[in-house]
Each structure stands twice: as structure tokens, then as C-alpha cells.
Amino acid sequence: MTDPSAAMQDPRTLLGEAFKRFRRHRLAVVSLALLVVFSLAAVLAPYLTPYTFDGQDVALLGMPTPPSLAHPMGTDHLGRDNATRVLYGARVSLLVGLLSALIATLVGTIVGALAGFYGGATDNVLMRATDVVLSIPLLPLVIVLSGFLRPNLYLLVLIIGVLGWMGTARLVRSQFLSLRGRDFVEASRALGGSGIRIMFLHMLPNALGPILVSTTLSVGGAILLESALSFFGFGVQPPTPTWGNLLNSSRDWLDIAPWIATFPGLFILVTVLAVNFLGDGLRDAFDPRM
Amino acid sequence: MQSLRRFVSRTVWSLCLAIPLVGMALAQERGGTLTVALNYDLDTLDPYASGFLTDVQATFLAGLVAPDHDAQYVPVLAEEVPTLDNGGIALNEDGSKMTVTYHLRPGLKWADGEPVTAADVVFTWEAVKDPSYLGPEKDGTAEIERIETPDDLTVVIYYDGVYSGFKASLFTYGVLPKHALEGKDLNNDPYWDAPFGAGPFMVTEFSRGQHVVVERNPYYFETDANGVQLPYLDRIIFKIIPDSNTQTTQLRSGEVGFAYNVPYTSLATLRNTPNLEIISAKTLAFRHVTFNLRNEQLADLAVRQAFAHAIDRTALNRALGDYMLPIDTFVVSTFAFSSDDVPTYAYDPELGRQLLLDAGYTPGRDGIMEKGGKRLSFDFMTQAGRAEYETAQQVLIAQLKAIGIELKPDNKAGAALSEARRNGGFDVWYSGWITPADPIDSYVSFYATGGFNNGGAYSNPDADAALYAAAGSLDPDEVTAAMHEAQRIVLTDLPSIPLFETPSIVVTTSKLQGFVSNPTNQTNFRQVAPWWLAK
Amino acid sequence: MNLTTFIVKRVLAAVPLLLGISIILFGVLHLAPGGPLDVYADIPGVSHEALENIKRELGLDQPVPVQYVKWLGAAVRGQWGYSIRTGRAVAKDIRERMPATFLLGGTAFVLALAAALPLGVLSAVRQYSLLDYTFTFLSFIGFSMPIFWLALMLQSLFAVHWQLLPSAGMYTIGDGGFADRLRHLALPASILSVAYMASWGRFTRASMLDVFGLDYIRTARAKGLGERTVIYRHALRNALVPVITIVALDFAGMISGAVITETIFAWPGMGRLFIESMNGRDYPVLMALLMIGSFALVAINLITDIVYSIVDARIRYD
């Protein structure tokens, strides 16, 4: 990653090589395909199921029913189709994962870039702030915030995102520190380029690989965090289904209707697994040393 | 006692109050340990400070009087319940103030053997009233002007007015031992780690987050018909099990022998378990939908009436497990003054729609009714994380959608919920109330103008007059007349729709005998002394 | 700069860090709408005046900055105040819950380490073998696992369907023998260890592979030293240094991560106390618990830094 010749290469060639390496990571390719399918299914949910996520079958009120042809994952105690709810749950879970990872990356990149580029007092202040946030145990803090604020979907995204930027900030900072002394940065400085311009036009593209990897991995973390919060009842509120709150409401029926709990959990596991494999593939692609 | 094995059957079945076993052929046996599941995380054993009902506290503290299984007050430490007839209540000349006299039973002792005297009653009042004592349950302390104790067994309480609900709070929760607490900081004295009183048991171990153990109080005053000293049980272990799955598992394995407020989701499993009894016990709790009348659209009576006609209690009940009892008024059937003569709102969605159309609403493109560009769309609050409430909420959303009213869930918990509930931070609210055995003061707080629990800002001078008349009268007939009037007015104005009276599902081991459920907020354990376990 | 000054400097640097953390936490807790007394408002018998009085007594009517300064002054002197929910000293409430959490966390820690180290080393030694691929795949599953779901599933299988293990709690009242406690510990400790097992195993593997690439290992191999000697004498020792750092840091996280496991298995530790205090919005207890969690992170960070600097002479004191 610190190979001096890398910075000299045309980014497009770099990208091409990375893509070649990525294709060799079979699990990552399969994962990417799976995630694309999940996302498409989530987006197209209304066209894929004859039921609505809150549609109640009055005849089935009161007791969950086991999987059948009409309801492949059964129905819940309100006569709602579980498969439909898992499908709609994918919308929220994937959206939260993606958006909060993007927010975390955005904040982290800005903080890291400023710290790494300017150094000195700026670096000191920003990195101490990073230390402070890093030193608070994440899960309890998120539980406190979402438990007290009872967030809607977007506030929840913001909370998860805003508490997840520290890793990216440290990463980007170290990238920028190592790039700072390079010839092309010195050159654009000598030519009178503004700080912002140099940072985002010249330095950032060189750090994109690692940033992409860390963003991908934080998507998985965010999905897990959202589902944990919703599982505790501190996240997204019913009847909007998410994989986490589907699991939460399945607890009461665990004894007599275990299938209600099985599917959402399985989907969380498979999705996060795919995201992590994808991240692994991207890391191999951008950083062949690992 | 009736076991209800076909519990989740869809047929209508009658609910039976557990019937006392007195007079039955079984001979009571002394001894044994009963393990009880507590479905909440007990915060403190101080009944005046706890945020929960006083299940455990009822086993070791005794009050002067207590409500029984019919919500009728019976004497405990006092020899009789004071009334106007027996001279226990006296009014001053102009009828503006009252004096209540209690006579303590002679020979009463605390669990440590010290005598119980009138001074303990005075101490309890002073200790709870003291502003530096932070327990919030100070109800009933402020109205007392002074207490006199002419002798060790007589307590004369001078009130600054006439209160029909004087029995409901302070001296029912329990009298505290003066000799153990005088001069101590009641807020956090070590006494509360293993408290004792004059109740049938005393606490021997409180392991936070895990369990409370109470053992027989050797000095308890009550005896059975044969002169055998109560309680029969040696020991009760209260296990803290907030998770309902765990509770079910432990009931099935016999690790727990008594659980109440069992969620109906567990019943399908439990009713197939041998050696368990399932009892549907009446309570003073009821469920309601309450409107915030500050909302312009909800201030329109037609909208509220349409709302009421859209609710199908039968379907809703089925979704909730078919164990609720539909009601048309806010006074539960246990109380004699529950009225039949109130306007009712039968399930009739067509009529509901018609009411809205007549009031000038028209269906919008999405099917939601609107008038003047404003849709009938409301924030619908209930307690987050409470499965029964959230289920009811989702069924109600679907039912109201059918007549063109949109409800958007806006659930809150704990602090945020209470805040919103009191200050009207909702449009529509589904919840439950449980009243004390003397419920009139609670009704005042729900429906009187500016009432402490009147978060929907309902206000009708006629309702106020009727409610305050009931609260200020000591004559049962007057109370009944005033309460009938209050129910008629409130159900006509419809600031709130009473939905169900809510029984508590109690599951016990078949060995448990002598259990009589208590519907009041004094909990089932208020009458724990005669419970016994068959071998 | 010598070692002592380095240590003193690092310890001093932790003070503003902890101060910053406490300001953030206090702000988060106190600025959110609602308050701890609202739990009582559901009881019809509690009057408005009584609530106002308690508010005054607890100092909750004062501006948040004033409350913070008071809290800080007391906290520095070791006074963590009284729990609003239980009325007892916060320190006492927390002290009672600590052993349970440490028992759970400690067992999970040992379990995770005992599995992760050998597996990590083996997969590194046999890189690209079937064992390596299997382990890699399983560890990906391990840290992709929603542990509350795993807990739910295993609880339902072991405790409900097969009735092999108790479903919850720390011991049976009236029993509490070693075997009984072990049976209660088995499920929650294994579940808590899963993610750490996976991540530490991966980390050990990576660290070993790094070391294998270093010159002195090549030299050792070239000198004809036995493969076992090379791996366990030379490589493992050096590879363990970064592993220990991660493991130590994760231990602090494990204690706060036990929130989920403790809640599902009704384990009477600090995590459950945290959730109970959340529901009652018990500020003093929440603040103390969060500060303890943060303090543990800062302290372990500090200690590993110092130990690292002693062990590894390559790190300069700057």
C-alpha cells in the first residue's frame, strides 16, 4: 500500500488490476451477487408478494401458523405473512446498514483527512476527540441514545453512523500522513493548490481502496447493531418490520412457533456474512499484501 | 378453584373467581416452600418507593385494613373497618371534616417479637409524609391534620376534609415498625435489605436481580378455624424472571410453582403440562383507547363516535388470546356501581363511515377520510415493548383503516411514555389502568378537568360535579348514584373508549391450595397466609 | 525521555480523556427528554407535589451544567450517589453485580482464547490447507453471527426442547454447587465467546503469517532449526505481542458486550443492571456503569501501551 510507485500509476490501471484480483476471490463474487439479489428483492418487495407487510388475515388471528404453500414461512399471531415481513424487513435492515456506513465513512474521511493533512494542533484536537468517542463502550452508548430518543428510522441511521466513524478517521489519517510527503502532493502545493483541492482531488483517490474496504465492513457492523437494538425494542418500532424487531416479537412464540425466529435470524447471518466476504475480497483486491 | 384447560378455545367461556376452599374436606398441611415467578425486576422492598405493585411487600407488611377478593375492605391489624355506622368515622358539626378511629387488635407483635402499638401508626404517617423521604407514594398523608393515640391500641386520625377514599393508600400498604426505623434515613436504611413488619412472613434474603426469600413470621397474629397459627407455608421464594419464555420453561419443569400475569402466548404450552392449574383471575384493570381532545379533529364528537363503531372487540380479543372481557364503561364489573345504563357503541364500520361522511369528511385518494385538505391521520401511542399493547395497536390500526382513519404508531416507553401520557404527547393512546379498591379518586384523576392522569384534556363541568360528589360522599347509595351519572356523561362525551376488563392469568402447581385471587392493586399476596401445599 | 516520564505522561493524558468522556455521557443522559421520576407517574396514587419534592431533593431541578459539576465533585471523591430506583448507594448496587459479570466474561474469555490461539496458529502453519479454509469460513460465520439470535436458538434447543441445560439464571436457589453453576454458565459463556473466538483466531493467524515473513524466521529456518522450534520458540512468541493487545482491549469490550447475553439468560450482572436502569432511567447508576466501562477501556489501553513499550524496544517514547 505504501509502494512509492503506486502513486505514480494511472488510477485506472490500478482499478483494473484490483478488479482482476477481486474476481479471483470466489466467495466475494458470490457474496456480491447474493447482496445484489437481496437488495433487488427488497426494492421490488411489493411486486414479489401478494400480501402487504401489515395485512392481517382475520381468520388466522390469535395463533401463528406453520409454513405452508400459501405462506412459505408461516404467519404470525396477527395472521400476517412472515415471508412478506422478512422481505420488507430487508428494506429497513439493508437501508440502515448502507446509509449509516456511508455516514460513518463520510464523517471519518473528513476528520481523518483534516487531521492527516494539516497535522499539528488540528491533528491533535481531532485525534483526542476520536480517542474520547472510542473510549466509550459502543453498545451501551447506542442503547442509551436510542432508548432515550426513541428514534425514527433516519435518526437511528444517524446515531449508528455518527458513532462508527472513528476507525475510518484513523485509517484515512494514516493514509494522508504517508501521502503528505509524496512528490505529487508537494508539487500541487508548490503550484499553489488550495488545501481542500489537494486533499480531495489528489490525495483522497489514493486512499479510496482502504476506505471502500472499511465502509463495506461497517455495513455489516451496522446491520448487526440495528438488529440488536430492534431486538431489545430500542430500535425501529413495529409495525415497520426489520429483521431485528421480527426476532424480538418472535420471542413470545419461540416455544410453539420456532420458525418465526429462524428466518429473520438466518437472513441477518447470511447478509452480514456476505458483506464480510465482500469486504475480504475488496481488501485482497486493493491490498494484495494481506 | 377451576382449571381452564380449554383456555385458548375460541368459544366464549365464563370467568370464575377462584372460590375459597374453606369447608372443603381437605385438611390443610403446614410447611413447604412455594416458588413464585416475579415477571419484573424488583427495585426496592419499600412499598412507598417501589415503581411496581407490592407483591412481595404484601407478604411481610400488614396494614390496618386491606381489600379482599371482592375489593371489599376487611380488617387486618385493626379490629374492624371504620364506618359511619360503627362509629369509626365521625363528622364534625358542619360535615366538612372527618375523624377516623381504628382499634388495634390486642397482643399484636412485630416479626422480631416487639409489640405493635398506636405509636407505630403515627410513626408510619410521619415518616412517609416527611419531605426528606423520597418515596413518591405519599398519597393519603397530606389530608391528615393530626393523629391522636389515647392509648396504645387506639388511633384517632383527624382529616382536613371528608375523603371516601381514605382507606386506599397509606395504612393499607403497611404499618412500619417504629423501633426499627426511628431516627434512621428511611430512604436507604439497611432495614430495606431484610425488612420485616407484622405480616405473615419476613424477608430473610434479598438478592438483587435474582430472588427474594421470605420465611414464616413466628409472631403472626392470624389463626385458622382450628386455632392453628398462620401462615401454613414455611417459606416463599420470589424468583425474578422478567422473560416470559424462561417463566414458561420453569413452570413446566416445576422450578416455579406460581406465576401470574402469564402472557397468553405461553398458554398453549402450559395447558398441556400436567400438574399445573390455569386460573383466570379478575382484576381491577381495564384497557382503553383515549383521545387527546386538544387535537382539532378529535375534538369532533362524530370522529370519536365513528372511531368507537370501527372497533371490533371480538376480533381484537381473539388477537389478544380471547381471555379479555369486553366492557362498555370504565368501571369494572367487580364494583357494585358499574353501570349498565350508558350509551354503547356496537361494532358497525358502516355506521362509522356514515358518521364521518355526515360530519363532512370525504374519502381521499388513499382511502383516508379528509375535510378541508386535512386527513384523519393520528399519532397512535402505546407502551413500546409490551407485546399485548403492540398487538392490540396493530389490530386497531387495521380496523380503523377500514373506515378511513389512519393511525401511525408512535410508541414510547418508561419516562418518555409517562411524560407524553400526562402532558398529552399523543393523539390516540391505547393503554390500561388498574385502580385501587377504592377507585373514585382514580376516576377523578382520569376524567375530571385538570386531573393528574387526564392527559387527553377532557373537561365537562357536569362530569366534574358527579365525580367530585362521588369522591366526597361516605354514603354508598350516594356514591352509586353519582358514579352512574358520571359514567353516563363520560360515555356520552367519549373522551376515552373502555374496551376490556383484563383478567390476570394465574398458573399454579396443582399442589397449591387455599389460593384466592385478589383483584386489587394490593396483589394476590395480600391474602397469602392461608395458602398451603398438598403433599 | 525515559520510561518513567513516558508512563507519567500517558497517565496524565488519560485525565482529560476521562473528563471528555464524562461530559459527553452526562450530556447524553440528561439532555434527553423525560426523567427518572416518570416511572412513578403510572401509579395513580403519586401526586405531582411528591414528584416535585423528589426532583428538588435529587437536584434534578437544577441546570444540567450545575448538576454535572456537582456529580464530578462527588465522583472524584468516590461518591457515586444513590440509585433513584432502589434507593441504595450506586457503588453497592454495582459491586453486587460485578462478580456475576466477571464470572461470565472471564469464562468466555478463557474459552475464546483457548480455542482461538491453537486454531489460529494451526491455520497459519498449514496455510491454504483444508483446515485453514474451514477455520476461515467458520470464523467469518462467527463474527457475522447476530449473537442474540444464536442465544435464542440455542436456549430454545438446549433448555426448552432437550431440557439439557437450565434456561436462565446463575444457579438454582438452594443448590448453587459447582456442577449447578457450571450448567448455568455453559450456554451464556459459550455464546459470549463465539465472536471473540472467531476474531482472535483470525488475528492470531494473520499475526503468525506476518512473523513468518520476517527475516529472522527465514534465518532460523535456513539455519536448519526444526520447524517446531521455529514455530513455537520464535514465531509464536513474537506473533503473540499484537494478539495480546487486541485480546486485552476486547476484554473491556466483552464486559460491556455482555449486555445482550445477560439479558437473554437473566444473568444477574452489570449488563442486566444496565438494562434495568435504562428502563427506570436511573441516571446515577447509568452514569456510573458507563464511566466504569469507559474507564476500563482507557485503563487497558494505557496498560497495554506501557507493557508494549517495555516488551518491544522498537517502540520509541515519543
Coordinates of N, CA and C in Angstrom, one line a residue, chain B residues 240-344:
Chain B
I240 N -37.0 -13.6 40.4 CA -37.1 -12.6 39.4 C -36.9 -13.1 38.0
I241 N -37.9 -13.2 37.2 CA -37.8 -13.8 35.9 C -38.6 -12.9 34.9
P242 N -37.9 -11.8 34.4 CA -38.7 -10.9 33.5 C -39.0 -11.6 32.2
D243 N -38.3 -12.6 31.8 CA -38.5 -13.1 30.4 C -39.6 -14.2 30.5
S244 N -40.6 -14.0 29.6 CA -41.8 -14.9 29.7 C -41.5 -16.4 29.3
N245 N -40.5 -16.5 28.3 CA -40.1 -17.8 27.9 C -39.5 -18.6 29.0
T246 N -38.6 -17.9 29.8 CA -38.0 -18.6 30.9 C -39.0 -18.9 31.9
Q247 N -40.0 -18.0 32.2 CA -41.0 -18.3 33.1 C -41.8 -19.6 32.8
T248 N -42.1 -19.7 31.5 CA -42.9 -20.9 31.0 C -42.0 -22.1 31.2
T249 N -40.8 -22.1 30.8 CA -39.9 -23.2 31.0 C -39.8 -23.7 32.4
Q250 N -39.7 -22.7 33.3 CA -39.6 -23.0 34.7 C -40.9 -23.5 35.4
L251 N -42.0 -23.0 34.8 CA -43.3 -23.6 35.3 C -43.4 -25.0 34.9
R252 N -43.0 -25.3 33.7 CA -43.1 -26.7 33.2 C -42.2 -27.6 33.9
S253 N -41.0 -27.2 34.2 CA -40.1 -28.1 34.9 C -40.3 -28.1 36.4
G254 N -41.3 -27.4 36.9 CA -41.6 -27.4 38.3 C -40.7 -26.5 39.2
E255 N -39.8 -25.8 38.5 CA -38.9 -24.9 39.2 C -39.7 -23.7 39.8
V256 N -40.8 -23.4 39.2 CA -41.7 -22.4 39.7 C -43.0 -22.9 39.9
G257 N -43.7 -22.6 41.0 CA -45.0 -23.2 41.3 C -46.1 -22.1 41.3
F258 N -45.8 -20.9 41.0 CA -46.8 -19.9 41.0 C -46.4 -18.7 40.1
A259 N -47.2 -18.4 39.1 CA -46.9 -17.2 38.3 C -48.2 -16.6 37.9
Y260 N -48.2 -15.3 37.8 CA -49.4 -14.5 37.5 C -49.1 -13.6 36.3
N261 N -50.2 -13.0 35.8 CA -50.0 -12.2 34.6 C -49.2 -12.9 33.5
V262 N -49.5 -14.2 33.4 CA -48.8 -15.1 32.4 C -49.3 -14.7 31.0
P263 N -48.4 -14.4 30.1 CA -48.9 -14.0 28.8 C -49.6 -15.2 28.1
Y264 N -50.6 -14.8 27.3 CA -51.4 -15.9 26.7 C -50.6 -16.7 25.7
T265 N -49.5 -16.1 25.2 CA -48.6 -16.8 24.3 C -48.1 -18.1 24.9
S266 N -48.0 -18.1 26.3 CA -47.4 -19.3 26.9 C -48.5 -20.4 27.2
L267 N -49.8 -20.0 27.0 CA -50.8 -20.9 27.5 C -50.8 -22.2 26.7
A268 N -50.6 -22.1 25.3 CA -50.7 -23.3 24.5 C -49.8 -24.4 25.0
T269 N -48.6 -24.0 25.5 CA -47.7 -24.9 26.1 C -48.1 -25.4 27.5
L270 N -48.5 -24.4 28.3 CA -48.7 -24.7 29.7 C -50.0 -25.6 29.9
R271 N -51.0 -25.4 29.0 CA -52.2 -26.2 29.3 C -52.0 -27.7 29.0
N272 N -50.9 -28.0 28.3 CA -50.7 -29.4 28.1 C -49.7 -30.0 29.1
T273 N -49.4 -29.2 30.1 CA -48.4 -29.7 31.1 C -49.2 -30.2 32.3
P274 N -49.0 -31.5 32.7 CA -49.7 -32.0 33.9 C -49.3 -31.2 35.2
N275 N -50.1 -31.3 36.2 CA -49.8 -30.8 37.5 C -49.7 -29.2 37.5
L276 N -50.3 -28.6 36.5 CA -50.5 -27.1 36.6 C -51.9 -26.8 36.5
E277 N -52.3 -25.8 37.3 CA -53.7 -25.2 37.2 C -53.6 -23.9 36.5
I278 N -54.5 -23.6 35.6 CA -54.6 -22.3 35.0 C -55.9 -21.6 35.4
I279 N -55.7 -20.5 36.0 CA -56.8 -19.8 36.6 C -57.0 -18.4 36.0
S280 N -58.2 -18.0 35.6 CA -58.4 -16.7 35.1 C -58.9 -15.9 36.3
A281 N -58.1 -14.9 36.7 CA -58.5 -14.2 37.9 C -58.9 -12.8 37.6
K282 N -60.1 -12.4 38.1 CA -60.5 -11.0 37.8 C -59.5 -10.0 38.4
T283 N -59.4 -8.9 37.8 CA -58.6 -7.8 38.4 C -59.4 -6.5 38.2
L284 N -58.8 -5.4 38.8 CA -59.5 -4.1 38.6 C -58.9 -3.4 37.4
A285 N -58.2 -4.1 36.5 CA -57.6 -3.5 35.4 C -58.5 -3.4 34.2
F286 N -58.4 -2.4 33.4 CA -59.2 -2.3 32.2 C -58.3 -1.7 31.1
R287 N -58.7 -2.0 29.8 CA -58.0 -1.4 28.7 C -58.8 -0.3 28.0
H288 N -58.2 0.7 27.5 CA -59.0 1.8 26.9 C -58.2 2.4 25.8
V289 N -59.0 3.1 24.9 CA -58.4 3.9 23.9 C -58.7 5.4 24.3
T290 N -57.8 6.2 24.5 CA -58.1 7.6 24.9 C -57.6 8.6 23.9
F291 N -58.5 9.6 23.7 CA -58.2 10.6 22.7 C -57.6 11.9 23.3
N292 N -56.8 12.6 22.6 CA -56.3 13.9 23.0 C -57.2 14.9 22.4
L293 N -58.1 15.5 23.3 CA -59.1 16.5 22.7 C -58.5 17.8 22.3
R294 N -57.2 18.0 22.6 CA -56.5 19.2 22.1 C -56.4 19.1 20.6
N295 N -56.4 17.9 20.0 CA -56.4 17.7 18.6 C -57.7 18.2 18.0
E296 N -57.7 19.1 17.0 CA -58.9 19.7 16.5 C -59.9 18.7 15.9
Q297 N -59.3 17.7 15.2 CA -60.2 16.7 14.6 C -60.8 15.8 15.6
L298 N -60.0 15.4 16.6 CA -60.5 14.5 17.7 C -61.5 15.2 18.6
A299 N -61.4 16.6 18.6 CA -62.4 17.3 19.4 C -63.8 17.2 18.9
D300 N -63.9 16.7 17.6 CA -65.2 16.5 17.0 C -65.8 15.2 17.5
L301 N -66.9 15.3 18.2 CA -67.5 14.1 18.8 C -67.8 13.0 17.7
A302 N -68.2 13.5 16.5 CA -68.6 12.5 15.4 C -67.4 11.6 15.1
V303 N -66.2 12.2 15.1 CA -65.0 11.4 14.8 C -64.8 10.3 15.9
R304 N -65.0 10.8 17.1 CA -64.8 9.8 18.2 C -65.8 8.7 18.2
Q305 N -67.1 9.1 17.8 CA -68.1 8.0 17.8 C -67.8 7.1 16.6
A306 N -67.4 7.6 15.5 CA -67.1 6.8 14.3 C -65.9 5.8 14.7
F307 N -65.0 6.3 15.4 CA -63.8 5.6 15.9 C -64.3 4.4 16.7
A308 N -65.3 4.7 17.7 CA -65.8 3.6 18.5 C -66.5 2.6 17.8
H309 N -67.3 3.0 16.8 CA -68.0 2.0 16.0 C -67.1 1.1 15.1
A310 N -65.9 1.6 14.9 CA -65.0 0.9 14.0 C -64.3 -0.3 14.7
I311 N -64.3 -0.3 16.0 CA -63.6 -1.2 16.8 C -64.4 -2.5 17.0
D312 N -63.8 -3.6 16.5 CA -64.4 -4.9 16.6 C -63.7 -5.6 17.8
R313 N -64.4 -5.5 19.0 CA -63.8 -6.1 20.2 C -63.6 -7.6 20.1
T314 N -64.5 -8.3 19.4 CA -64.4 -9.7 19.3 C -63.1 -10.1 18.6
A315 N -62.8 -9.5 17.4 CA -61.6 -9.8 16.7 C -60.4 -9.4 17.5
L316 N -60.5 -8.2 18.1 CA -59.3 -7.7 18.9 C -59.0 -8.7 20.0
N317 N -60.1 -9.2 20.7 CA -59.9 -10.1 21.8 C -59.3 -11.4 21.3
R318 N -59.7 -11.8 20.1 CA -59.1 -13.1 19.6 C -57.6 -12.9 19.4
A319 N -57.2 -11.7 18.8 CA -55.8 -11.5 18.6 C -55.0 -11.5 19.9
L320 N -55.7 -11.1 21.0 CA -55.1 -11.0 22.3 C -55.2 -12.3 23.1
G321 N -55.8 -13.3 22.5 CA -55.8 -14.6 23.2 C -57.1 -14.9 23.8
D322 N -58.2 -14.1 23.5 CA -59.5 -14.5 23.9 C -59.7 -14.7 25.4
Y323 N -59.1 -13.9 26.2 CA -59.3 -14.0 27.6 C -59.8 -12.7 28.2
M324 N -59.9 -11.7 27.4 CA -60.4 -10.4 27.9 C -61.9 -10.4 28.0
L325 N -62.5 -9.5 28.8 CA -63.9 -9.4 28.9 C -64.3 -8.0 28.4
P326 N -65.0 -8.0 27.3 CA -65.4 -6.7 26.7 C -66.3 -5.9 27.7
I327 N -66.0 -4.6 27.8 CA -66.9 -3.7 28.7 C -67.3 -2.5 28.0
D328 N -68.4 -1.9 28.4 CA -68.9 -0.7 27.8 C -68.7 0.6 28.7
T329 N -68.2 0.4 29.9 CA -67.9 1.5 30.8 C -66.6 1.3 31.4
F330 N -66.1 2.5 32.1 CA -64.8 2.4 32.6 C -64.7 1.8 34.1
V331 N -65.9 1.5 34.6 CA -66.0 0.9 35.9 C -66.1 -0.6 35.8
V332 N -65.1 -1.3 36.3 CA -65.1 -2.8 36.0 C -66.2 -3.5 36.8
S333 N -66.5 -4.7 36.4 CA -67.7 -5.3 37.0 C -67.6 -5.7 38.4
T334 N -66.4 -5.7 39.0 CA -66.3 -6.0 40.4 C -67.0 -5.0 41.3
F335 N -67.0 -3.8 40.8 CA -67.6 -2.7 41.6 C -69.1 -2.6 41.5
A336 N -69.8 -2.5 42.6 CA -71.2 -2.5 42.6 C -71.8 -1.4 41.7
F337 N -71.1 -0.3 41.7 CA -71.6 0.9 40.9 C -71.3 0.9 39.5
S338 N -70.8 -0.2 38.9 CA -70.6 -0.3 37.5 C -72.0 -0.2 36.8
S339 N -72.1 0.6 35.8 CA -73.4 0.9 35.3 C -73.7 0.2 34.0
D340 N -75.0 -0.2 33.8 CA -75.4 -0.8 32.5 C -76.0 0.3 31.7
D341 N -76.4 1.4 32.3 CA -77.2 2.5 31.7 C -76.3 3.5 31.1
V342 N -75.4 3.1 30.1 CA -74.5 4.0 29.4 C -74.7 3.8 27.9
P343 N -74.4 4.9 27.1 CA -74.5 4.7 25.7 C -73.5 3.7 25.3
T344 N -73.9 2.8 24.3 CA -72.9 1.8 23.9 C -72.6 2.0 22.4

